[in-house]
Coordinates of C-alpha atoms in Angstrom, one line a residue:
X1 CA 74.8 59.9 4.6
X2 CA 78.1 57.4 4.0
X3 CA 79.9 60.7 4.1
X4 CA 78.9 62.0 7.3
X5 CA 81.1 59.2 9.5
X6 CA 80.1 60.0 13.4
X7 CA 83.9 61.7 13.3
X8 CA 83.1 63.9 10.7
X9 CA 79.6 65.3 12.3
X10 CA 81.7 65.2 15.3
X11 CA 84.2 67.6 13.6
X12 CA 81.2 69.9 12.3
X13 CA 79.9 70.1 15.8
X14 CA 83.4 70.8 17.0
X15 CA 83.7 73.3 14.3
X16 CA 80.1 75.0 15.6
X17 CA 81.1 75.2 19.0
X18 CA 84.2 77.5 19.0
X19 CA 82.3 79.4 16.7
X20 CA 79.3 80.4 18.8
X21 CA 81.8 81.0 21.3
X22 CA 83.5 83.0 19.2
X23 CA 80.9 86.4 19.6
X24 CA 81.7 87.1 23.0
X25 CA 83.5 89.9 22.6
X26 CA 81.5 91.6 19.8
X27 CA 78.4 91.3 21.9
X28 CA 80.0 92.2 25.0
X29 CA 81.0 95.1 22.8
X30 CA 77.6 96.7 22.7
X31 CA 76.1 96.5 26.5
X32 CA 75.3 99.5 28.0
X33 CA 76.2 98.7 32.1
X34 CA 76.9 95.4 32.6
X35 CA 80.2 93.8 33.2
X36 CA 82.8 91.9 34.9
X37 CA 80.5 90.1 37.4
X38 CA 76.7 91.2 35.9
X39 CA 78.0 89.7 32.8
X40 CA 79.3 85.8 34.4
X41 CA 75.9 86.2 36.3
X42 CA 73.5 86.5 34.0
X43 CA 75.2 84.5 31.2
X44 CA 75.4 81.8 33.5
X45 CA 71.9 81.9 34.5
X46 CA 70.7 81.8 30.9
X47 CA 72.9 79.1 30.1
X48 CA 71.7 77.3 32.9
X49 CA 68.2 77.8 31.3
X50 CA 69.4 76.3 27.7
X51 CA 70.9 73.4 28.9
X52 CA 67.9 72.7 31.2
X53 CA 66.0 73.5 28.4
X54 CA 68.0 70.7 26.0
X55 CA 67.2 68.4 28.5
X56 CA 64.0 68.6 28.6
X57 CA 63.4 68.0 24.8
X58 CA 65.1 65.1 24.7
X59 CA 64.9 63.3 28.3
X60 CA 61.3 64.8 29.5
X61 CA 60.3 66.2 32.7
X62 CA 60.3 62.9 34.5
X63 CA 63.5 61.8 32.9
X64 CA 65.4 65.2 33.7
X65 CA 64.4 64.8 37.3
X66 CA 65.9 61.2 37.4
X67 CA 69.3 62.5 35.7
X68 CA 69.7 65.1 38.0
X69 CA 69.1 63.5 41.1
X70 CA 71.7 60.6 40.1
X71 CA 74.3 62.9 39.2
X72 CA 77.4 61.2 41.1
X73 CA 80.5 62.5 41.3
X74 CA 81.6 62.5 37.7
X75 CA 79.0 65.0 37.1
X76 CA 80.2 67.1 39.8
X77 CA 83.9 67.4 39.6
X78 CA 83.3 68.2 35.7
X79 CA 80.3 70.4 36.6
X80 CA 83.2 72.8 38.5
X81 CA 85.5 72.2 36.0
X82 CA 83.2 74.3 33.8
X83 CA 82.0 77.0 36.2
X84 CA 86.1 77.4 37.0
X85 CA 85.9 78.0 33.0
X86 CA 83.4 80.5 33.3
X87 CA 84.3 82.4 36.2
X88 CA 88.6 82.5 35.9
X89 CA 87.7 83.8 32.5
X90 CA 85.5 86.9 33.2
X91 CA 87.5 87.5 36.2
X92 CA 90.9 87.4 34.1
X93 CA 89.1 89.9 31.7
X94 CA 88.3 92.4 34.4
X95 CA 92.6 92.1 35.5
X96 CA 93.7 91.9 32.1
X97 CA 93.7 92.6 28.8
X98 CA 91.4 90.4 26.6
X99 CA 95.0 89.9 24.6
X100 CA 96.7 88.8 27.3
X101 CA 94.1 86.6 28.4
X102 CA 93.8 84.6 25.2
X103 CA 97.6 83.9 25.0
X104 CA 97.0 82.1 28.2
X105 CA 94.0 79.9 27.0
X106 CA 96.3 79.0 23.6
X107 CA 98.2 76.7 25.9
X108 CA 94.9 74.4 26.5
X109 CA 95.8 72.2 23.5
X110 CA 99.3 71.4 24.8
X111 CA 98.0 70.5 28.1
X112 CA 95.2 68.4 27.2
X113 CA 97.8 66.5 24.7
X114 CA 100.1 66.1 27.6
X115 CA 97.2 64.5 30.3
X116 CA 95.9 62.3 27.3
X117 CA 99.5 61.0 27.3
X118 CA 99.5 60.3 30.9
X119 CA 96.2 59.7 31.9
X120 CA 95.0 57.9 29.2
X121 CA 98.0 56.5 27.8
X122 CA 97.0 57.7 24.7
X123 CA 99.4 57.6 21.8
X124 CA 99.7 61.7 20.3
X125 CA 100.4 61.4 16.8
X126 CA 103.6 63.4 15.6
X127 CA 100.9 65.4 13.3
X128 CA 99.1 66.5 16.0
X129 CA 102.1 67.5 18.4
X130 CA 103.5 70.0 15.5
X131 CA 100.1 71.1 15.0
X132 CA 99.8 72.0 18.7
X133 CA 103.5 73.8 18.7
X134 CA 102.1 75.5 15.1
X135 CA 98.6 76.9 16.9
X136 CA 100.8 78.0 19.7
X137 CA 103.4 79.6 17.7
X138 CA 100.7 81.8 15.9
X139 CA 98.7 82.5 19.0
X140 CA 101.6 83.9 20.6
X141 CA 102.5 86.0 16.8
X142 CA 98.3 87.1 17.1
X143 CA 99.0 88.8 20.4
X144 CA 103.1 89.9 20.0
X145 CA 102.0 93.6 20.9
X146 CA 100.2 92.9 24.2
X147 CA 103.0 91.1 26.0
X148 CA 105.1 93.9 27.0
X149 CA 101.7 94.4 29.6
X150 CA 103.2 92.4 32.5
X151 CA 103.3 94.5 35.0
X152 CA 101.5 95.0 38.5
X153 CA 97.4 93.7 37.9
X154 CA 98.2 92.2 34.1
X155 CA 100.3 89.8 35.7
X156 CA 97.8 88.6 38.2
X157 CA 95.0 88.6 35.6
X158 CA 96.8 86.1 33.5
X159 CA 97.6 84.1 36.8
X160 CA 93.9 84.1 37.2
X161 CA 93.3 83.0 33.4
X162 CA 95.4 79.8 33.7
X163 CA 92.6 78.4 35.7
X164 CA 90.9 78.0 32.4
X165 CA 92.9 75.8 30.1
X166 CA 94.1 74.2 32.9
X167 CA 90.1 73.2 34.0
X168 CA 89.4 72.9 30.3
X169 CA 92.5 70.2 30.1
X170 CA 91.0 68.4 33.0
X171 CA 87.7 68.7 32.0
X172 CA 88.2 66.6 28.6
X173 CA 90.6 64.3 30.1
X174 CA 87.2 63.5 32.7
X175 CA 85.1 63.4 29.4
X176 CA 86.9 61.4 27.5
X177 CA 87.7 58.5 30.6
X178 CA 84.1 58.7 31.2
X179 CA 83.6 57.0 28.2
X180 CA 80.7 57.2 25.3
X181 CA 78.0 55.6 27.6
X182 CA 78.0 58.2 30.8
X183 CA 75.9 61.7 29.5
X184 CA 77.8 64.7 31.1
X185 CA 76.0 67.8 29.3
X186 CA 74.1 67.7 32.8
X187 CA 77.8 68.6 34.3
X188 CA 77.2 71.5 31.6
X189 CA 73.8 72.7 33.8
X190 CA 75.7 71.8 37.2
X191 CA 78.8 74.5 36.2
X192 CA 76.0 77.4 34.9
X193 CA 74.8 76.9 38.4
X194 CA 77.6 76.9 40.4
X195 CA 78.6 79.5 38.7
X196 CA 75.5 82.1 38.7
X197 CA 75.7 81.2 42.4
X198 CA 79.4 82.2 43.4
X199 CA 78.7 85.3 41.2
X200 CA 75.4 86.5 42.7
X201 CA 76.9 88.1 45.7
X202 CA 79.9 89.9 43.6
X203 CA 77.0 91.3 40.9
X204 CA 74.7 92.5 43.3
X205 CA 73.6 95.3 43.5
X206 CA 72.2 94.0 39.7
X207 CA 73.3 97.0 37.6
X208 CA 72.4 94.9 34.0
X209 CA 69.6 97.2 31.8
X210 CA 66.8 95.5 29.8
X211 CA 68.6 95.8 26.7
X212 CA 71.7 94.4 28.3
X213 CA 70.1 91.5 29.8
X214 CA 68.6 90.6 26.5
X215 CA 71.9 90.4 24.6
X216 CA 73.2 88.3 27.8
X217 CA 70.3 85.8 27.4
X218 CA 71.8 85.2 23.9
X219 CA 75.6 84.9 25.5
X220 CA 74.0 82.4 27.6
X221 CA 72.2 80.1 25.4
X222 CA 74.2 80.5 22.1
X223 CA 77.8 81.5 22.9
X224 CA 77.5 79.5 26.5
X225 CA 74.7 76.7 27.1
X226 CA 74.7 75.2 23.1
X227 CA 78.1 75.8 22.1
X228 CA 79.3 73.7 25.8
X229 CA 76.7 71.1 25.0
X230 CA 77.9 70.6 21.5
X231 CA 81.8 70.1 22.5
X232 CA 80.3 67.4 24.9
X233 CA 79.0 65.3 22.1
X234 CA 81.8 66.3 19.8
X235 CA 84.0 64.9 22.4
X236 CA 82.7 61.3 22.2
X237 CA 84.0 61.0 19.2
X238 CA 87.5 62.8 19.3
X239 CA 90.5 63.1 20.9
X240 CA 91.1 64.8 23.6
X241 CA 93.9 66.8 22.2
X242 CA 91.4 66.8 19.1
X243 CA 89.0 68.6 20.5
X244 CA 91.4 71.4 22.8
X245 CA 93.1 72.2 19.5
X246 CA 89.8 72.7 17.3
X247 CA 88.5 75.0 20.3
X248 CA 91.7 77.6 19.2
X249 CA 88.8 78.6 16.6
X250 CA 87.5 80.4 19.1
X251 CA 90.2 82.5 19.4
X252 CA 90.6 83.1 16.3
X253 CA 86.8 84.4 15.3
X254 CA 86.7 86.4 17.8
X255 CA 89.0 89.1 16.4
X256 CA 87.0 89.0 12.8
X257 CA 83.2 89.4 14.4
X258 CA 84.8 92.1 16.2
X259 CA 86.1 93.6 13.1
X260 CA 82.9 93.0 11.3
X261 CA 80.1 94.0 14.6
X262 CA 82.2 96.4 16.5
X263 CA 84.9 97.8 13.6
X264 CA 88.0 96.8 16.0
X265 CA 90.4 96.3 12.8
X266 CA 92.7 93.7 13.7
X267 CA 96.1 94.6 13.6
X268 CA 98.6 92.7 11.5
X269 CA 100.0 90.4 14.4
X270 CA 96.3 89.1 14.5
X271 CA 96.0 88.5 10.8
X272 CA 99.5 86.4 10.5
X273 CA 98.6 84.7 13.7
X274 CA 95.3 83.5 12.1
X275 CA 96.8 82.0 9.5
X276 CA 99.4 80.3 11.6
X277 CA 96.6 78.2 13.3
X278 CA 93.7 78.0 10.4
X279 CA 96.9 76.0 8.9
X280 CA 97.7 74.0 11.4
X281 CA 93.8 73.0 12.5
X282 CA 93.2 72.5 8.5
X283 CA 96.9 70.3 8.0
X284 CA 95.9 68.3 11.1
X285 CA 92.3 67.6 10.2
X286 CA 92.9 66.8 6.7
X287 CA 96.1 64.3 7.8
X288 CA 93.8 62.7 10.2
X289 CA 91.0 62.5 7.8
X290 CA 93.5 60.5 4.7
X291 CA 95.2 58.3 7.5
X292 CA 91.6 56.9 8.4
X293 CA 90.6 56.6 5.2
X294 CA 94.1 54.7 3.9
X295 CA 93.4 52.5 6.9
X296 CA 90.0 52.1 5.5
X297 CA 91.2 50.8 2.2
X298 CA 93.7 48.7 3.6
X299 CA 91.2 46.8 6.4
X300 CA 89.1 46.4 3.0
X301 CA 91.9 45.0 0.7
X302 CA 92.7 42.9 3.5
X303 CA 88.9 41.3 3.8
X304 CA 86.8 40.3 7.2
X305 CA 88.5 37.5 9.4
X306 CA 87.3 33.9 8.9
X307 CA 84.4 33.0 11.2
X308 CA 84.8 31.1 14.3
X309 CA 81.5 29.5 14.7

């Protein structure tokens, strides 16, 4: 379909990806004795499982084999980059307050802008910096009643959670100078690994029930393994502060399929908040969306260059 431009499926798959990462919470919501460490352990080792899974279907046994033993170290360093992701998160959780958490992770899109602008010397539209400051703004307005929780262990839990936008900055920045040629959803496996690994010692002695470890096999492959491999192809096709600000979806959903699975009514600061960013990802997007196509128009007004041969 003319309609479906490799941006726009890219924006769909960008779209998916928060979204599945999105039910976290209201899953999380009904285990019976798993957490903190159980939880990054086994969601990790499902994930693990997905992705290996994906790779198989499209690459084959033999050709898996040959991917993973040429990982270099691209692969790698983005390969911790996600199990930092993984692991800072959970652990933050455990510190923390979920609220307080998040309001660290909204500052992911105003990182990643920033690195793009160094790194890449990318140009940052103007539309995309007030989107950023908009998102930021509402995130902050979602979660107004959790920041008077700054004291003793919420302090160092938020600490702890910086590691995540700050990997997940990194991490896209490494994408996105990897170029469109180099595959990294095997750097996806490499951080499920890692981090089922650095979490097997902290879980054990394995407290997760049979019911438990069901609804962690579906954290793992849909709100971890598909959702991560999804935002990998997205991200060929997107900028990098693109793709960080479209991942604020996450943050977003999760309050309404915890409303919806769990009946945790959000509160009113959540509500606004919402808004504040399903404005700003929706202003952004549709800017973007009638500046490429203008440019379209005008490239066709303007005709194709003469040949040279």
């Amino acid at each position: 379909m003319q309609f479906l431009t490799p941006h726009r499926r890219a924006l769909l798959l960008m779209i998916a990806a928060p979204a599945m990462w999105s039910i976290a919470g209201v899953i999380t919501r009904h285990l019976d004795a798993a957490r903190g460490f159980d939880v990054t352990f086994w969601r990790s080792v499902f994930s693990s499982l997905c992705v290996a899974g994906g790779m198989l279907v499209q690459q084959g046994w033999r050709g898996s084999v040959t991917t993973l033993r040429g990982l270099g170290k691209v692969d790698v360093f983005s390969g911790l980059m996600w199990c930092t992701m993984y692991v800072a998160f959970m652990i933050s959780l455990t510190k923390t307050t979920v609220a307080n958490t998040l309001i660290v992770m909204s500052v992911a899109p105003l990182l990643t802008a920033f690195l793009a602008w160094v790194v890449l010397k990318q140009r940052i539209p103007g539309r995309t910096w007030l989107a950023i400051a908009a998102a930021m703004a509402g995130m902050a307005w979602m979660f107004v009643s959790g920041l008077g929780e700054l004291a003793g262990g919420h302090l160092i839990g938020m600490l702890i959670g910086l590691a995540v936008p700050v990997a997940s900055a990194t991490n896209l920045i490494l994408i996105k100078r990897a170029g469109q040629g180099v595959d990294l959803i095997p750097a996806v496996f490499l951080g499920s690994v890692f981090s089922a690994l650095l979490m097997l010692p902290f879980a054990s002695p394995l407290q997760a029930s049979w019911h438990d470890i069901g609804l962690l096999a579906v954290l793992g492959v849909f709100q971890l393994g598909l959702p991560c491999m999804l935002m990998v192809k997205a991200a060929r096709h997107l900028s990098a502060p693109e793709v960080a600000l479209l991942s604020l979806l996450e943050v977003l959903l999760g309050p309404i399929w915890a409303w919806l699975g769990a009946g945790e009514v959000p509160a009113h600061e959540t509500l606004v908040g919402g808004a504040i960013v399903m404005a700003a990802l929706v202003v952004n997007e549709v800017a973007g969306i009638r500046g490429s196509m203008s440019a379209s128009r005008r490239t066709g007004e303007m005709g194709s260059p003469p040949s040279r041969g």
